[in-house]
Tab-separated table of C-alpha atoms and ligand atoms in Angstrom:
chain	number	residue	atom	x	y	z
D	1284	UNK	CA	34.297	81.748	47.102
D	1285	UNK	CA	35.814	83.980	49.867
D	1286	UNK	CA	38.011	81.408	52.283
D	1287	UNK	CA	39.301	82.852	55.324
D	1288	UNK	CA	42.718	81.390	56.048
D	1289	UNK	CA	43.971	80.984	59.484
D	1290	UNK	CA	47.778	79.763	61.284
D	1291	UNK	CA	46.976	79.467	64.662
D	1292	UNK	CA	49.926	79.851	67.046
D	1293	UNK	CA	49.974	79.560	70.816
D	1294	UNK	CA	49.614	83.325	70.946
D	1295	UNK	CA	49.206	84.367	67.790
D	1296	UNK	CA	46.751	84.276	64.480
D	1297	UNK	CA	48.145	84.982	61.088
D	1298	UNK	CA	45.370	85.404	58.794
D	1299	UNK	CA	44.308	86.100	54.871
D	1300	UNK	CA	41.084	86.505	53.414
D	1301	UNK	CA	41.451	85.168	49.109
D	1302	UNK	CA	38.049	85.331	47.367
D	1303	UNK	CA	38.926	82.427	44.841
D	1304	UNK	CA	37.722	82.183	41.478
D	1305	UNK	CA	39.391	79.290	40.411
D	1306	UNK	CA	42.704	77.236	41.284
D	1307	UNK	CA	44.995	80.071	39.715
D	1308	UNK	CA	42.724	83.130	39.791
D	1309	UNK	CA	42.384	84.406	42.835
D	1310	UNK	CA	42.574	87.791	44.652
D	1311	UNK	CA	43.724	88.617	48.059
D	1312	UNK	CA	41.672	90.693	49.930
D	1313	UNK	CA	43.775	91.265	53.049
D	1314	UNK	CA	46.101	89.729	55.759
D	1315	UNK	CA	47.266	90.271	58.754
D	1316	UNK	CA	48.527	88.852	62.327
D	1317	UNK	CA	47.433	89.151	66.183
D	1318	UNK	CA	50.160	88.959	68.434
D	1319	UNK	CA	50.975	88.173	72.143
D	1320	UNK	CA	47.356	86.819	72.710
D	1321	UNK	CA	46.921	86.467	76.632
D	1322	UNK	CA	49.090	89.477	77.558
D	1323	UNK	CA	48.018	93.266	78.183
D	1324	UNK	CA	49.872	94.712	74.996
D	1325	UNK	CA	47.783	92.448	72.635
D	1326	UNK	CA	48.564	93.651	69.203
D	1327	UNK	CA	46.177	93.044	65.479
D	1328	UNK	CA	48.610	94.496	62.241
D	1329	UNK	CA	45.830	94.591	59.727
D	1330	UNK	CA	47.000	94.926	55.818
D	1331	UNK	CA	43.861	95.370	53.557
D	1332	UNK	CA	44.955	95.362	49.799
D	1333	UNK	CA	44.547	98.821	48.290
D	1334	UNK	CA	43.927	100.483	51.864
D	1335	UNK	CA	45.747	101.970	54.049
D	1336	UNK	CA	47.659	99.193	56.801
D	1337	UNK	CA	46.275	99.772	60.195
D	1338	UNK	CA	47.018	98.183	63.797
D	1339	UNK	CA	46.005	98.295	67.330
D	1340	UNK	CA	47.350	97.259	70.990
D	1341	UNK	CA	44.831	96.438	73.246
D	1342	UNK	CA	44.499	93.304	75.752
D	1343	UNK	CA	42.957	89.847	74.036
D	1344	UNK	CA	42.690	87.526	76.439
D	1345	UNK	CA	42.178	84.300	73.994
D	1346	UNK	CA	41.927	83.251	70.865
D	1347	UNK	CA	37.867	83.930	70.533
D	1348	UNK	CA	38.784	87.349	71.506
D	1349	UNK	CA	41.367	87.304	68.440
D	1350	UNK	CA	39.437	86.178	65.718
D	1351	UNK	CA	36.698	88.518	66.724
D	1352	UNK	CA	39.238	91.134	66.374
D	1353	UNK	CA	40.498	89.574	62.637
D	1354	UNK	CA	36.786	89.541	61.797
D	1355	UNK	CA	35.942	93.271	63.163
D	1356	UNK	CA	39.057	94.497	60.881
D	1357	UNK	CA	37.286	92.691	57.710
D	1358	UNK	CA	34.151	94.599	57.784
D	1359	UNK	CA	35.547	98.004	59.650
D	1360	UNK	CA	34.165	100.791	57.518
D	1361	UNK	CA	37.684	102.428	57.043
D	1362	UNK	CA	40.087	99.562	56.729
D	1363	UNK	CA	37.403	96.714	55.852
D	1364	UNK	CA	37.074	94.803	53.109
D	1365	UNK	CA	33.668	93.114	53.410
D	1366	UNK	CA	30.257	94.001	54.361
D	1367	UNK	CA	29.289	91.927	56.668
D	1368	UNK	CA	30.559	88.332	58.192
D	1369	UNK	CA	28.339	86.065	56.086
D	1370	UNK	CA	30.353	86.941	52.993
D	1371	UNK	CA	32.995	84.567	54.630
D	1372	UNK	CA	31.595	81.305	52.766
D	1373	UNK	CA	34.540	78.966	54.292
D	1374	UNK	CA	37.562	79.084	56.604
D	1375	UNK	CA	40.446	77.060	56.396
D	1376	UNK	CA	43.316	75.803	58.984
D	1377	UNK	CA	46.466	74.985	58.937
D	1378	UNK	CA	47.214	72.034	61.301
D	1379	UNK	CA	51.065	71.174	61.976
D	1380	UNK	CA	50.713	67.484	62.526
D	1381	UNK	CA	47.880	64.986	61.290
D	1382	UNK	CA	50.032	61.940	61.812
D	1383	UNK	CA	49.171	58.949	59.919
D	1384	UNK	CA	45.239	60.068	60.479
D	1385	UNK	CA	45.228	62.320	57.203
D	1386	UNK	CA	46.573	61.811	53.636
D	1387	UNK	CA	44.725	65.329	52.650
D	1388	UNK	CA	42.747	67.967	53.612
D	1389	UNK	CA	39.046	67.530	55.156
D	1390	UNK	CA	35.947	69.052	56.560
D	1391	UNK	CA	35.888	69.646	60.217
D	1392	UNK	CA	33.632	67.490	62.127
D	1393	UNK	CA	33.986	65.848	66.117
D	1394	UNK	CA	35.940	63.071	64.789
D	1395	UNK	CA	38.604	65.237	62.685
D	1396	UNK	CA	38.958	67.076	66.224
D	1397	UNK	CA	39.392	63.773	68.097
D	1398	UNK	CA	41.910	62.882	65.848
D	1399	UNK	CA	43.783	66.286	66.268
D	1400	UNK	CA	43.631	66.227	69.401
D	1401	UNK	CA	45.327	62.706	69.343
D	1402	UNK	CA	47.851	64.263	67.519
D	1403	UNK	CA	48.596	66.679	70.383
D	1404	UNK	CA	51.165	64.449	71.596
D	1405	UNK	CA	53.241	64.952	68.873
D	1406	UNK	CA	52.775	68.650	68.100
D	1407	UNK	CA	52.393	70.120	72.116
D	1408	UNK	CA	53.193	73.762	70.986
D	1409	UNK	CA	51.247	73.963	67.794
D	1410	UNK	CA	47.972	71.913	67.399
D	1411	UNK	CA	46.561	72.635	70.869
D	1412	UNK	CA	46.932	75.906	69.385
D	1413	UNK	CA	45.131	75.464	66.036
D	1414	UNK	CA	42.126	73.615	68.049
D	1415	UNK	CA	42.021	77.273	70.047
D	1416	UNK	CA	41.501	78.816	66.451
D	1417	UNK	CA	38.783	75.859	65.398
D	1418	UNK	CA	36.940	76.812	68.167
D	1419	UNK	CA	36.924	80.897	68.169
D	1420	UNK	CA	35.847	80.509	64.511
D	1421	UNK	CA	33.051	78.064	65.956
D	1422	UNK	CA	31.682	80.619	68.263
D	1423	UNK	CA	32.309	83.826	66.519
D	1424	UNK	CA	30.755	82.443	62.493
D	1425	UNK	CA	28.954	79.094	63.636
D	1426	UNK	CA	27.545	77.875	60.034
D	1427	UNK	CA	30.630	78.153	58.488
D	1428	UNK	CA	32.257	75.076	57.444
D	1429	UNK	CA	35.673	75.166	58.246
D	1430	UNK	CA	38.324	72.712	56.525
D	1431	UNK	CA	41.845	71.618	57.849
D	1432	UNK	CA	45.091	71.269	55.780
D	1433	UNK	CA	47.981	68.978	57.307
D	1434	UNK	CA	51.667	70.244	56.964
D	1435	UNK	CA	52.213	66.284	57.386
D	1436	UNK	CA	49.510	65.021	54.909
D	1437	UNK	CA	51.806	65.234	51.562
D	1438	UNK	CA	53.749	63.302	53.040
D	1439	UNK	CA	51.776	60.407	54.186
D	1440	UNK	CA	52.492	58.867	51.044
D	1441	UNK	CA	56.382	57.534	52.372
D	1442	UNK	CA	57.288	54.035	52.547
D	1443	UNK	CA	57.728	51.951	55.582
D	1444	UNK	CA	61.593	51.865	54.889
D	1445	UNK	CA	61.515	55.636	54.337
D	1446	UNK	CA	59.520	56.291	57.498
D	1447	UNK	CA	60.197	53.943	60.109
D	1448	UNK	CA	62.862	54.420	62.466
D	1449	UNK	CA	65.066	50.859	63.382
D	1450	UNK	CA	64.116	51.335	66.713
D	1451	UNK	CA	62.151	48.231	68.299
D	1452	UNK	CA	58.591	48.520	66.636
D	1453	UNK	CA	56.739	48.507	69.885
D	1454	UNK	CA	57.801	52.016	69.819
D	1455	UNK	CA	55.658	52.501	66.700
D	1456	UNK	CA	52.827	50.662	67.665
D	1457	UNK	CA	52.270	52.111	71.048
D	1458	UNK	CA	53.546	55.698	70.596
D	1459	UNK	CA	53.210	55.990	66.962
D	1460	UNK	CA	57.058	57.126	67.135
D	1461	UNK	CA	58.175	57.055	63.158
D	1462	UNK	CA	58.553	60.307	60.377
D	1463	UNK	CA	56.016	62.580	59.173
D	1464	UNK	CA	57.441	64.948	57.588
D	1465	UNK	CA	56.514	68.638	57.979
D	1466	UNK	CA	56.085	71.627	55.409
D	1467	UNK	CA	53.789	69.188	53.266
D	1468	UNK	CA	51.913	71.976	52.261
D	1469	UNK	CA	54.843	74.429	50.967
D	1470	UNK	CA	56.382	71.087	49.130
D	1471	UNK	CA	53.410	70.337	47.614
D	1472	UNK	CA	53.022	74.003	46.473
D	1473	UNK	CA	56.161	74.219	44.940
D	1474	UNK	CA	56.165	71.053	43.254
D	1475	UNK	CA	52.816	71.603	41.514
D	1476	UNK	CA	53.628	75.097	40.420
D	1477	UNK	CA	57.258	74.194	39.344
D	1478	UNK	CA	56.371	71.596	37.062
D	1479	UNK	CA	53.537	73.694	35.430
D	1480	UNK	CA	56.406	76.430	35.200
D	1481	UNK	CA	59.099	74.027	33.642
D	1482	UNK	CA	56.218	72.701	31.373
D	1483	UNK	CA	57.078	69.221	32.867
D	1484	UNK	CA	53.934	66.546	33.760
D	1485	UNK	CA	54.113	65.841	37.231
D	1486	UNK	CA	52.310	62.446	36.832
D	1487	UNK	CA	55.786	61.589	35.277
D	1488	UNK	CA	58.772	63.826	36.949
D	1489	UNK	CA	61.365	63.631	39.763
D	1490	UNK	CA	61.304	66.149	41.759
D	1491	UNK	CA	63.010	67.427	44.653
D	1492	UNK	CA	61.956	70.382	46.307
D	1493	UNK	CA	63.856	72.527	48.799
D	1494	UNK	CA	61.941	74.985	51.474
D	1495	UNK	CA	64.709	76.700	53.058
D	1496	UNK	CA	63.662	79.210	55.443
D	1497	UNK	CA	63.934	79.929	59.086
D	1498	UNK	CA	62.727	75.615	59.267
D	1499	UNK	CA	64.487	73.963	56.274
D	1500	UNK	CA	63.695	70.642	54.609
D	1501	UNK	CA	63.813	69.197	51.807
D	1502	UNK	CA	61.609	66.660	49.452
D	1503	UNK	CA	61.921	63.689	46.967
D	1504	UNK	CA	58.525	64.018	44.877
D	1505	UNK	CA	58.326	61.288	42.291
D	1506	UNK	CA	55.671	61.492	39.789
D	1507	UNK	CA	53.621	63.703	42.587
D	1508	UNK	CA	54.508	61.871	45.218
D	1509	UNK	CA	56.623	61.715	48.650
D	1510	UNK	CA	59.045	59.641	48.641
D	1511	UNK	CA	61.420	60.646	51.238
D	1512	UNK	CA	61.494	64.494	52.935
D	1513	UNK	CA	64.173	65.558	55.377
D	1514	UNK	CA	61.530	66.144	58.379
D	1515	UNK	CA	60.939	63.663	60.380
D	1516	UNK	CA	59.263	62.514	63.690
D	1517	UNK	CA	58.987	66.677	64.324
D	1518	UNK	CA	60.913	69.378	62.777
D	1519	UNK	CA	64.188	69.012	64.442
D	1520	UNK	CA	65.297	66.240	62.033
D	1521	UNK	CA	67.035	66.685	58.814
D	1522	UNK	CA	69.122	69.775	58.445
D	1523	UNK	CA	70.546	72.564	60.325
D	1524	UNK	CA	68.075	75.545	60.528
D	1525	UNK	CA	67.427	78.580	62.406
D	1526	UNK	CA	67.408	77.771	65.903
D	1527	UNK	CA	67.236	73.569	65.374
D	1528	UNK	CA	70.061	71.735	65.209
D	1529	UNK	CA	68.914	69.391	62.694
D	1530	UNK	CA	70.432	65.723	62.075
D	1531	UNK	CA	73.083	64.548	65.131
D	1532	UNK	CA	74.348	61.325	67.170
D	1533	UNK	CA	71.343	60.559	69.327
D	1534	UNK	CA	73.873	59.775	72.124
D	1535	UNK	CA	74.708	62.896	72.434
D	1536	UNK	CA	71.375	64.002	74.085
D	1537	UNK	CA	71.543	61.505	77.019
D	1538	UNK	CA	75.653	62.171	77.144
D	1539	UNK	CA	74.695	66.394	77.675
D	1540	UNK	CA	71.797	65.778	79.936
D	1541	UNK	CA	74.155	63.964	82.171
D	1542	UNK	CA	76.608	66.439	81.811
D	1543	UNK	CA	74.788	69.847	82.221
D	1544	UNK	CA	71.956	68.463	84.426
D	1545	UNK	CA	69.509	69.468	81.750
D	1546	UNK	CA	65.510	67.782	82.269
D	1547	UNK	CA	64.311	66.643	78.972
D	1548	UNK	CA	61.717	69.616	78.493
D	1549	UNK	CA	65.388	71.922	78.539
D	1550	UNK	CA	66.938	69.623	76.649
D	1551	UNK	CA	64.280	70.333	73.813
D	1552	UNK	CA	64.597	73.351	74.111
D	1553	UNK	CA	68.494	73.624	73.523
D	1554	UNK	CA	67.892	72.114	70.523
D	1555	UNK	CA	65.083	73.473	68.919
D	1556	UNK	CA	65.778	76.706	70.129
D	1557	UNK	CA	69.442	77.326	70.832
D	1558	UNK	CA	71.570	75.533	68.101
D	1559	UNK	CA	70.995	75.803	64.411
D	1560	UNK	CA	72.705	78.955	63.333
D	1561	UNK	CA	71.921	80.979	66.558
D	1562	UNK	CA	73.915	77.821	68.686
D	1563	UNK	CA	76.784	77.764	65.935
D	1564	UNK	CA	77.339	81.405	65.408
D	1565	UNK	CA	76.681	82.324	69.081
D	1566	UNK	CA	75.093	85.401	67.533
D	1567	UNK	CA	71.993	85.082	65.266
D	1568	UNK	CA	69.292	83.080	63.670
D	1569	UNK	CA	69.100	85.132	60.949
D	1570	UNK	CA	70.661	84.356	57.493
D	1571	UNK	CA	71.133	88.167	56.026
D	1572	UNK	CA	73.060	88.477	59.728
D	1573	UNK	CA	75.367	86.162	59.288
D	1574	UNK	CA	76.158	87.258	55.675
D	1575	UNK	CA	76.956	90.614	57.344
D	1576	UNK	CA	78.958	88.646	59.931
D	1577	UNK	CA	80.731	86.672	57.015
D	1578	UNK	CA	81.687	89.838	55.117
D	1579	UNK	CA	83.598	91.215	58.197
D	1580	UNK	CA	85.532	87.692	58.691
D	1581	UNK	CA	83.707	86.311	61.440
D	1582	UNK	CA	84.970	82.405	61.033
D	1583	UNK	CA	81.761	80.705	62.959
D	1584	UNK	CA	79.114	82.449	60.261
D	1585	UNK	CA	81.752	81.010	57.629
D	1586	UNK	CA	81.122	77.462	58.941
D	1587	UNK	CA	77.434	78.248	59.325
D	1588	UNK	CA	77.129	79.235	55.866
D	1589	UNK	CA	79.431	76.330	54.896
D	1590	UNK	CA	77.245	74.009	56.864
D	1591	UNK	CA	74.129	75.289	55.454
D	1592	UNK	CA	75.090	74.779	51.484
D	1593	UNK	CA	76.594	71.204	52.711
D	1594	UNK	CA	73.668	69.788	54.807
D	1595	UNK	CA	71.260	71.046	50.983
D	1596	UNK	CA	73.841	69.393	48.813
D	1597	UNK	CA	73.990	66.241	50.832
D	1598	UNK	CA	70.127	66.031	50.956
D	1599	UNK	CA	69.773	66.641	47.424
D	1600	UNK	CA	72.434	64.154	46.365
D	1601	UNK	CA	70.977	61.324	48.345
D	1602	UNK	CA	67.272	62.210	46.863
D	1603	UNK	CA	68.900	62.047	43.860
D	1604	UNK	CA	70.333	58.263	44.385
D	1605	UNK	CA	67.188	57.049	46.184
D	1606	UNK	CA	64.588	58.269	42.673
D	1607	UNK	CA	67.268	57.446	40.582
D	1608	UNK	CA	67.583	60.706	38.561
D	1609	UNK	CA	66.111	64.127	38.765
D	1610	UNK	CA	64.207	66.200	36.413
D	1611	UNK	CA	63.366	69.720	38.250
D	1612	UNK	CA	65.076	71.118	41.270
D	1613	UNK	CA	63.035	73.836	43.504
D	1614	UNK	CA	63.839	76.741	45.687
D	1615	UNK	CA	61.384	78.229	48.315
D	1616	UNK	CA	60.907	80.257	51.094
D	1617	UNK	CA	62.798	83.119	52.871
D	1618	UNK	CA	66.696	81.930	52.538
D	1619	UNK	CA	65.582	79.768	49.214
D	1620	UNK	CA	63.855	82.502	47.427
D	1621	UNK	CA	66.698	85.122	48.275
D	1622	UNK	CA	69.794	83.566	48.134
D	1623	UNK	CA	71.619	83.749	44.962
D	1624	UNK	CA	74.758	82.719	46.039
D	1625	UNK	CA	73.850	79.569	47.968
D	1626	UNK	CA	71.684	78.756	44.939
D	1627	UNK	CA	75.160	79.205	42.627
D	1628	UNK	CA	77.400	76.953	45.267
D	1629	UNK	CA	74.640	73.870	45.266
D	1630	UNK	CA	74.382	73.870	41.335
D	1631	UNK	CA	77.447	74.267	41.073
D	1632	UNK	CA	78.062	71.079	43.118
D	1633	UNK	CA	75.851	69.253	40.554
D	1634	UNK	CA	77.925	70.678	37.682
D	1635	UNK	CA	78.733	66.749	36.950
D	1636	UNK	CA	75.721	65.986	35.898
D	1637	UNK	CA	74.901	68.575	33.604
D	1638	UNK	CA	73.559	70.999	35.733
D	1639	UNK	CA	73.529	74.734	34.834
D	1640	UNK	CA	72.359	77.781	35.695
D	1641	UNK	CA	72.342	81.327	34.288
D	1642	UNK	CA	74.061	83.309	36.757
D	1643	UNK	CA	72.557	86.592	36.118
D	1644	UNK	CA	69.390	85.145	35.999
D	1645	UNK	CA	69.583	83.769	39.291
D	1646	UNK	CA	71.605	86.761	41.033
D	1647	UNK	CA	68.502	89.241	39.718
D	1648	UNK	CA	65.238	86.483	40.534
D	1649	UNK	CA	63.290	86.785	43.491
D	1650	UNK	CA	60.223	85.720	41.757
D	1651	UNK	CA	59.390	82.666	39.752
D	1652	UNK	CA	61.834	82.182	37.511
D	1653	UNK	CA	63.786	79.163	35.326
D	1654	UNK	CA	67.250	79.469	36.867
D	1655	UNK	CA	68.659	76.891	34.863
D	1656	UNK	CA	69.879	77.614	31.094
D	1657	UNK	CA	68.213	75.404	28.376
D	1658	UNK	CA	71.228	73.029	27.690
D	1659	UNK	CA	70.780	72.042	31.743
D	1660	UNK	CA	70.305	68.234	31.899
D	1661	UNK	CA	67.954	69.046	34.923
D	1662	UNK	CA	65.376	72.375	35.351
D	1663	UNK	CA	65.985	74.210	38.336
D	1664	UNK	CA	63.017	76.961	39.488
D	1665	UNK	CA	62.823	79.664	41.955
D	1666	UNK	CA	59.217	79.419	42.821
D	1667	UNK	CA	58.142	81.306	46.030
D	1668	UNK	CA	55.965	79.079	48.156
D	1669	UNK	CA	52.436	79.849	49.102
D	1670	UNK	CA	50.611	77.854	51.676
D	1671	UNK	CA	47.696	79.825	52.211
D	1672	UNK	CA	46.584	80.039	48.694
D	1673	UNK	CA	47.346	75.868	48.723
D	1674	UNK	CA	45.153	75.669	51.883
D	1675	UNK	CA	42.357	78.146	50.485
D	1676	UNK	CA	42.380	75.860	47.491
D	1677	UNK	CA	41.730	72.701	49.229
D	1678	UNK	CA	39.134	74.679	51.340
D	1679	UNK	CA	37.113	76.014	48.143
D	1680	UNK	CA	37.238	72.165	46.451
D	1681	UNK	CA	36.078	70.638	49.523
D	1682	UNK	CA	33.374	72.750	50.840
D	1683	UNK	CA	31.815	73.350	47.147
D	1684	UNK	CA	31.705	69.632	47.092
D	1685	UNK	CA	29.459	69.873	50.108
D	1686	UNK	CA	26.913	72.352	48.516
D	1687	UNK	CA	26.236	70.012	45.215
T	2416	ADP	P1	59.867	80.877	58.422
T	2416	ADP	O1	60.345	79.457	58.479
T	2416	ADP	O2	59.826	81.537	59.779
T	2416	ADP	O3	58.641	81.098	57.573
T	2416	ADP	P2	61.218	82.305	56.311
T	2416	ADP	O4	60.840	81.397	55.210
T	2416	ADP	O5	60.631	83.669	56.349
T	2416	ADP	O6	61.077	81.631	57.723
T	2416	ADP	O7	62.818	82.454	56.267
T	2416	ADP	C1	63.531	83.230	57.160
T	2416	ADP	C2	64.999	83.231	56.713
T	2416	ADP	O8	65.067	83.776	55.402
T	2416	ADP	C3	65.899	84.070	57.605
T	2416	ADP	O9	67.111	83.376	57.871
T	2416	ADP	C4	66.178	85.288	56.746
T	2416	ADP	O10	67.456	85.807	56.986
T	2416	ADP	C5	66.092	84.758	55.341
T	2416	ADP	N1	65.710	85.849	54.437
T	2416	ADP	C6	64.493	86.428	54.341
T	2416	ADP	N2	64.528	87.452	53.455
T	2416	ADP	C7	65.799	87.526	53.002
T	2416	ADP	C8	66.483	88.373	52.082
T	2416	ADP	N3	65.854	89.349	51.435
T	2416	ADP	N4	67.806	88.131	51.865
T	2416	ADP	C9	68.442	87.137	52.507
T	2416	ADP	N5	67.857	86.299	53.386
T	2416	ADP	C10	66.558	86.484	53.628
């Protein structure tokens, strides 16, 4: 089946088009991104596989515009890779936040909208976006069903005590203020293929999976399921990140609003996009930067780096008390999948347990790979993440349900 994969942004459509054979074989027949939709210098980057890249600037006034664009590239003679539109049989989304409305992925219909657009409140950047990208697929391929994964959904499966806040209930009730959770579908990824790769049955496993990327969190997965994730009410919660400053006193938002005069929209924005390792460092957001930064003695990318390994190793320790035990530790995503040396200082932190790794092994992986040596009491796995392929799965088992 080929499945169209979209990430709608606010200005922006990352796409990838996987003709899936099954859950494992798969091939992908080309990605790509539009950029700065709603400005003059518009931009589609268009990456077939096995043809030459090619990309454009032009105005593209909206999202309808965009996926037009997207679906042009796929069936250009020169840099195409289908003949025509109607071999797209399906097109899946990724939605940021589905709340406590979805547990999985489902077929879009006016009520799965309604619901999203509920969910608007919680996710104002991000899923007014993705309804944008719902909609241009709606007008530009109109019998295609299109099917929506939740970055919240894996996690749905939390307890109360995991995902309420002790703040008085009303809240809950009337604003539906508790955790979600967010990078379900990269957790869930990573958890399925790790324990397949460490030959361990995931019906019967602890797990606990870290995504550490530009957003970082991390999950407790026990036998399959969430039990507690980092994440919380939105991304910001948990630990420090990019641009976010993760986990910190409450009281100290009200305390610098009064103090700097800040409204609550800048307030936000301070800390979603100003602190993290940009706000700490005063320089950069980006990990390989501040190893540079390190290198050449600069003391705040010390503590940043410090922080980093300490905020994983605190998470991973508690996830460890809460399932009682661990049988398979993951790595994802950008700083997970290429950082040797944090991976080293965390397992080494777990050294009194029984934890071991092979060094060289881990300083030479930046695929899938068993880090851990085979006298480890615990299996830890570098397995890149792949959401799109997790979405396009979900897409192919939902919408061949619909044609038998
Ligand atoms: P996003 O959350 O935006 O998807 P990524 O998962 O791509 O982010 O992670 C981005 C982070 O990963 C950045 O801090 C970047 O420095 C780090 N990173 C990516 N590639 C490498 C690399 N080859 N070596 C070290 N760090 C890397």
């Amino acid at each position: 089946m080929i499945v169209l994969v979209i990430n709608c942004g606010s200005s922006s459509v990352k796409y990838q088009l996987l003709d899936m054979k099954s859950d494992n074989v798969y091939d992908l027949l080309a990605k790509g991104l539009v950029e700065k939709i709603g400005l003059p210098d518009g931009c589609i980057t268009h990456k077939p596989t096995g043809k030459e890249p090619y990309s454009q600037t032009l105005p593209i006034p909206d999202h309808t515009v965009g996926m037009k664009l997207v679906l042009e590239a796929l069936v250009d003679p020169n840099h195409g890779v289908l003949k025509t539109f109607d071999d797209i049989e399906a097109v899946g989304h990724r939605i940021v936040q589905g709340a406590d409305f979805f547990s999985g992925s489902v077929l879009v219909d006016e009520d799965v909208i309604e619901k999203i657009k509920i969910c608007c409140d919680l996710a104002p950047l991000h899923n007014p976006a993705h309804l944008l990208g719902i909609d241009a697929i709606k007008n530009v391929l109109p019998e295609v069903p299109q099917v929506v994964t939740f970055d919240t959904a894996f996690h749905q499966t939390m307890k109360p005590y995991a995902y309420m806040y002790a703040l008085p209930y009303e809240y809950y009730t009337k604003y539906k203020v508790r955790r979600y959770g967010a990078h379900g579908t990269s957790h869930q990824y990573v958890s399925q293929r790790g324990a397949e790769f460490a030959g361990i049955d995931i019906n019967n496993s602890k797990i606990i999976t870290c995504h550490l990327g530009n957003g970082s969190s991390i999950t407790a997965i026990e036998n399959g399921k969430v039990v507690d994730t980092s994440m919380g009410f939105t991304p910001l919660e948990g630990m420090i990140m990019g641009t976010r400053c993760g986990n910190i006193d409450a009281s100290i938002v009200p305390f610098l609003m009064k103090k700097e005069g800040l409204t609550p929209d800048q307030m936000t924005d301070v800390m979603n996009k100003k602190s993290g390792f940009l706000g700490l460092s005063g320089k950069t957001s980006d990990l390989r930067d501040l190893n540079d930064l390190a290198l050449e003695g600069d003391q705040r990318a010390k503590i940043v780096l410090k922080k980093l390994t300490y905020d994983t190793i605190k998470n991973i320790g508690s996830y460890i008390a809460e399932m009682n035990g661990v049988d398979l530790i993951v790595f994802t995503a950008g700083i997970g999948e290429n950082n040797p040396r944090l991976r080293r200082h965390i397992c080494e932190n777990l050294s009194f347990m029984g934890v071991k790794i092979d060094n060289e092994v881990n300083e030479n992986s930046r695929n899938e790979a068993m880090l851990s040596t085979p006298d480890s009491s615990v299996k830890v796995a570098l397995i890149p993440t792949n959401e799109e392929l997790m979405i396009a799965r979900d897409t192919m088992h939902i919408v061949s349900e619909l044609e038998n």
